[in-house]
Short mmCIF file of C-alpha atoms in Angstrom, two decimals:
data_model
loop_
_atom_site.label_atom_id
_atom_site.label_comp_id
_atom_site.label_asym_id
_atom_site.label_seq_id
_atom_site.Cartn_x
_atom_site.Cartn_y
_atom_site.Cartn_z
CA GLY A 1 44.67 5.80 -66.49
CA ALA A 2 44.77 8.75 -64.12
CA VAL A 3 43.19 12.03 -65.17
CA VAL A 4 44.68 15.50 -65.03
CA SER A 5 42.55 18.48 -65.97
CA GLN A 6 43.71 21.89 -67.03
CA HIS A 7 41.68 25.08 -67.27
CA PRO A 8 41.23 27.09 -69.37
CA SER A 9 42.02 25.20 -72.56
CA ARG A 10 42.42 28.38 -74.54
CA VAL A 11 42.80 32.02 -73.54
CA ILE A 12 43.31 35.23 -75.45
CA CYS A 13 44.31 38.30 -73.49
CA LYS A 14 45.63 41.80 -73.99
CA SER A 15 49.23 42.67 -73.39
CA GLY A 16 49.86 43.67 -69.79
CA THR A 17 47.16 41.54 -68.21
CA SER A 18 47.70 38.47 -66.01
CA VAL A 19 46.42 35.01 -66.78
CA LYS A 20 45.93 32.13 -64.33
CA ILE A 21 46.01 28.51 -65.45
CA GLU A 22 44.81 25.70 -63.17
CA CYS A 23 46.03 22.13 -63.12
CA ARG A 24 44.15 19.47 -61.15
CA SER A 25 44.75 15.78 -60.55
CA LEU A 26 41.27 14.31 -60.44
CA ASP A 27 41.70 10.81 -59.07
CA PHE A 28 45.01 10.75 -57.25
CA GLN A 29 47.09 12.92 -54.97
CA ALA A 30 50.06 14.41 -56.75
CA THR A 31 53.13 14.97 -54.62
CA THR A 32 54.69 16.93 -57.41
CA MET A 33 53.37 18.84 -60.40
CA PHE A 34 55.35 20.16 -63.33
CA TRP A 35 54.78 23.04 -65.71
CA TYR A 36 55.99 22.89 -69.31
CA ARG A 37 55.98 25.22 -72.24
CA GLN A 38 55.87 23.99 -75.81
CA PHE A 39 56.61 26.00 -78.93
CA PRO A 40 55.21 24.91 -82.31
CA LYS A 41 56.82 21.73 -83.60
CA LYS A 42 59.16 21.60 -80.60
CA SER A 43 59.58 19.40 -77.58
CA LEU A 44 58.35 20.22 -74.10
CA MET A 45 60.48 22.65 -72.11
CA LEU A 46 60.29 22.25 -68.34
CA MET A 47 59.61 25.59 -66.65
CA ALA A 48 59.29 24.63 -63.00
CA THR A 49 58.68 21.86 -60.51
CA SER A 50 55.99 22.43 -57.93
CA ASN A 51 55.70 20.58 -54.61
CA GLU A 52 52.67 20.95 -52.40
CA GLY A 53 53.21 23.42 -49.60
CA SER A 54 56.63 24.64 -50.71
CA LYS A 55 58.11 27.08 -53.19
CA ALA A 56 58.44 26.01 -56.78
CA THR A 57 61.82 25.22 -58.26
CA TYR A 58 62.36 27.07 -61.52
CA GLU A 59 64.55 26.00 -64.40
CA GLN A 60 67.41 28.21 -65.46
CA GLY A 61 66.24 31.11 -67.58
CA VAL A 62 62.64 31.03 -66.36
CA GLU A 63 61.61 34.23 -64.57
CA LYS A 64 59.97 33.33 -61.26
CA ASP A 65 58.37 36.76 -60.93
CA LYS A 66 56.90 36.40 -64.40
CA PHE A 67 55.55 32.88 -64.00
CA LEU A 68 54.08 32.55 -60.51
CA ILE A 69 53.37 29.02 -59.37
CA ASN A 70 51.24 28.05 -56.40
CA HIS A 71 50.68 24.49 -55.25
CA ALA A 72 48.01 24.87 -52.60
CA SER A 73 46.98 21.24 -52.26
CA LEU A 74 47.88 17.73 -53.39
CA THR A 75 45.42 18.06 -56.27
CA LEU A 76 45.81 21.65 -57.46
CA SER A 77 48.63 23.75 -58.87
CA THR A 78 48.27 27.12 -60.59
CA LEU A 79 50.49 29.00 -63.01
CA THR A 80 49.97 32.75 -63.31
CA VAL A 81 51.56 34.55 -66.23
CA THR A 82 51.93 38.10 -64.95
CA SER A 83 51.93 41.15 -67.20
CA ALA A 84 51.72 38.96 -70.26
CA HIS A 85 53.35 40.03 -73.51
CA PRO A 86 53.06 38.61 -77.03
CA GLU A 87 56.30 36.62 -76.58
CA ASP A 88 54.57 34.71 -73.75
CA SER A 89 52.14 33.27 -76.27
CA SER A 90 52.62 29.53 -76.21
CA PHE A 91 51.15 26.16 -75.32
CA TYR A 92 51.44 25.51 -71.57
CA ILE A 93 51.12 21.97 -70.26
CA CYS A 94 51.05 20.69 -66.70
CA SER A 95 51.74 17.22 -65.45
CA ALA A 96 51.12 15.53 -62.15
CA ARG A 97 53.28 12.83 -60.66
CA ASP A 98 51.58 9.79 -59.24
CA PRO A 99 54.32 8.46 -56.95
CA GLY A 100 53.15 4.90 -57.14
CA THR A 101 51.03 4.22 -54.09
CA SER A 102 48.12 1.76 -54.08
CA GLY A 103 49.66 -0.47 -56.70
CA ARG A 104 50.29 2.22 -59.31
CA THR A 105 53.73 2.76 -60.82
CA ASP A 106 55.59 6.04 -60.49
CA THR A 107 54.16 7.76 -63.55
CA GLN A 108 53.42 11.23 -64.79
CA TYR A 109 50.10 12.19 -66.30
CA PHE A 110 49.62 15.24 -68.45
CA GLY A 111 46.86 17.79 -68.67
CA PRO A 112 45.36 18.69 -72.06
CA GLY A 113 47.27 21.98 -72.23
CA THR A 114 46.37 25.67 -72.39
CA ARG A 115 46.94 27.69 -75.50
CA LEU A 116 47.73 31.27 -74.53
CA THR A 117 47.60 34.07 -77.09
CA VAL A 118 48.64 37.54 -75.99
CA LEU A 119 47.60 40.35 -78.31
CA GLY B 1 71.12 16.55 -67.38
CA ILE B 2 70.46 13.34 -69.21
CA GLN B 3 70.35 13.44 -73.03
CA VAL B 4 67.49 11.79 -74.87
CA GLU B 5 67.66 11.32 -78.63
CA GLN B 6 64.82 10.10 -80.79
CA SER B 7 64.89 8.87 -84.35
CA PRO B 8 63.72 9.36 -86.96
CA PRO B 9 62.56 12.97 -86.50
CA ASP B 10 59.90 12.53 -89.18
CA LEU B 11 58.17 9.46 -90.55
CA ILE B 12 55.58 9.23 -93.31
CA LEU B 13 53.70 5.98 -93.80
CA GLN B 14 50.91 4.50 -95.82
CA GLU B 15 48.05 3.12 -93.79
CA GLY B 16 48.70 -0.50 -92.88
CA ALA B 17 52.48 -0.19 -92.72
CA ASN B 18 54.59 -1.04 -89.69
CA SER B 19 57.15 1.25 -88.08
CA THR B 20 59.80 1.36 -85.39
CA LEU B 21 60.68 4.45 -83.39
CA ARG B 22 63.87 4.61 -81.39
CA CYS B 23 64.89 6.39 -78.19
CA ASN B 24 68.49 6.50 -76.95
CA PHE B 25 69.43 7.91 -73.57
CA SER B 26 72.79 8.86 -72.15
CA ASP B 27 72.62 7.55 -68.57
CA SER B 28 70.91 4.92 -66.48
CA VAL B 29 67.26 5.61 -65.75
CA ASN B 30 64.62 4.23 -63.42
CA ASN B 31 61.63 5.26 -65.51
CA LEU B 32 60.93 5.56 -69.20
CA GLN B 33 57.62 6.58 -70.72
CA TRP B 34 56.36 6.79 -74.30
CA PHE B 35 53.73 9.39 -75.11
CA HIS B 36 51.61 10.22 -78.12
CA GLN B 37 50.73 13.88 -78.58
CA ASN B 38 47.59 14.15 -80.66
CA PRO B 39 46.87 17.06 -83.04
CA TRP B 40 45.08 18.91 -80.22
CA GLY B 41 48.14 18.81 -78.02
CA GLN B 42 47.06 16.21 -75.49
CA LEU B 43 49.86 13.94 -74.32
CA ILE B 44 48.63 10.40 -73.93
CA ASN B 45 50.57 7.84 -71.92
CA LEU B 46 51.36 4.83 -74.08
CA PHE B 47 53.80 2.86 -71.98
CA TYR B 48 55.62 2.98 -68.69
CA ILE B 49 58.57 0.76 -69.54
CA PRO B 50 61.87 1.14 -67.66
CA SER B 51 62.87 -2.30 -68.89
CA GLY B 52 61.49 -5.32 -70.74
CA THR B 53 58.72 -5.56 -73.30
CA LYS B 54 55.06 -4.58 -73.19
CA GLN B 55 52.27 -4.78 -75.71
CA ASN B 56 49.00 -2.92 -75.99
CA GLY B 57 47.00 -3.74 -79.09
CA ARG B 58 48.91 -2.69 -82.22
CA LEU B 59 51.59 -0.98 -80.15
CA SER B 60 54.45 -2.58 -78.32
CA ALA B 61 57.59 -1.27 -76.66
CA THR B 62 60.91 -2.72 -75.61
CA THR B 63 63.50 -1.12 -73.36
CA VAL B 64 67.01 -2.51 -73.04
CA ALA B 65 68.18 -0.58 -70.00
CA THR B 66 71.73 -1.96 -70.05
CA GLU B 67 72.21 -0.64 -73.59
CA ARG B 68 70.28 2.58 -72.94
CA TYR B 69 67.67 2.45 -75.63
CA SER B 70 63.98 1.84 -76.11
CA LEU B 71 61.94 0.99 -79.20
CA LEU B 72 58.29 1.67 -79.94
CA TYR B 73 56.67 -0.55 -82.56
CA ILE B 74 53.50 0.43 -84.38
CA SER B 75 51.94 -2.28 -86.49
CA SER B 76 49.22 -1.90 -89.13
CA SER B 77 49.31 1.87 -88.75
CA GLN B 78 46.12 3.90 -89.03
CA THR B 79 45.55 7.56 -89.80
CA THR B 80 44.61 8.11 -86.17
CA ASP B 81 48.18 7.14 -85.21
CA SER B 82 49.40 10.42 -86.69
CA GLY B 83 50.95 12.87 -84.27
CA VAL B 84 54.16 13.27 -82.33
CA TYR B 85 55.63 10.45 -80.30
CA PHE B 86 57.79 11.43 -77.34
CA CYS B 87 60.11 9.36 -75.23
CA ALA B 88 60.86 10.66 -71.73
CA VAL B 89 63.10 9.30 -69.00
CA MET B 90 63.47 9.85 -65.28
CA ARG B 91 66.42 9.30 -62.98
CA GLY B 92 65.99 8.44 -59.34
CA SER B 93 67.87 11.52 -58.18
CA THR B 94 65.66 13.99 -60.02
CA LEU B 95 62.48 13.68 -57.92
CA GLY B 96 60.15 12.89 -60.76
CA ARG B 97 61.51 15.19 -63.44
CA LEU B 98 61.13 13.78 -66.95
CA TYR B 99 63.70 14.47 -69.65
CA PHE B 100 62.08 14.55 -73.08
CA GLY B 101 63.44 13.73 -76.48
CA ARG B 102 62.57 15.95 -79.45
CA GLY B 103 59.92 13.56 -80.66
CA THR B 104 59.11 11.73 -83.88
CA GLN B 105 56.47 13.33 -86.09
CA LEU B 106 54.45 10.49 -87.61
CA THR B 107 52.10 11.07 -90.53
CA VAL B 108 49.96 8.19 -91.73
CA TRP B 109 48.27 8.63 -95.12
CA PRO B 110 45.12 6.73 -96.09
#
């Protein structure tokens, strides 16, 4: 199957600092990428939808100035958690949509996730 | 948005047992995927199955789109099957957004 990478896999930072997380589709061009947050023993919560070359669409309740998303190319999207606080500690997961060209079906592939701990 | 319900929420099995996980959804969909989240958090695609039946080794899945449910079958379960199984659906109008169920936590004991 298609591969999506995410970096870093784990980050620990001090309160007030900013953290950037990268999401890359390695063997296909992703028209759309998604950013999720997952709390322990909970389902995935969609934070925002990112389309290449345009502004991200944020879900209700997600602060766009807090969680900056940039989708610079068809293979790279970044999530920056600005001025992180302990309540931002969570597991962040990206996914990339393969729209189904070249014989593939319209499917989403997920990165391995980034565990953020804010002290 | 569309509602996705999974059952059971928790399942504990002895190695070698079979199991069936269920996913109900509240509206018509054009995509349904089953995922396995391993203990390290990685979501692994199991099936893309908007309708019909597919099999992959010990796993198989059936989606009855007209009745708005999907089933995931795990036969001869192994300890490595442990983890959370998610069902997620997509509607054509939502530009790729997946709606997730709450998952089934499966624990397989040796």
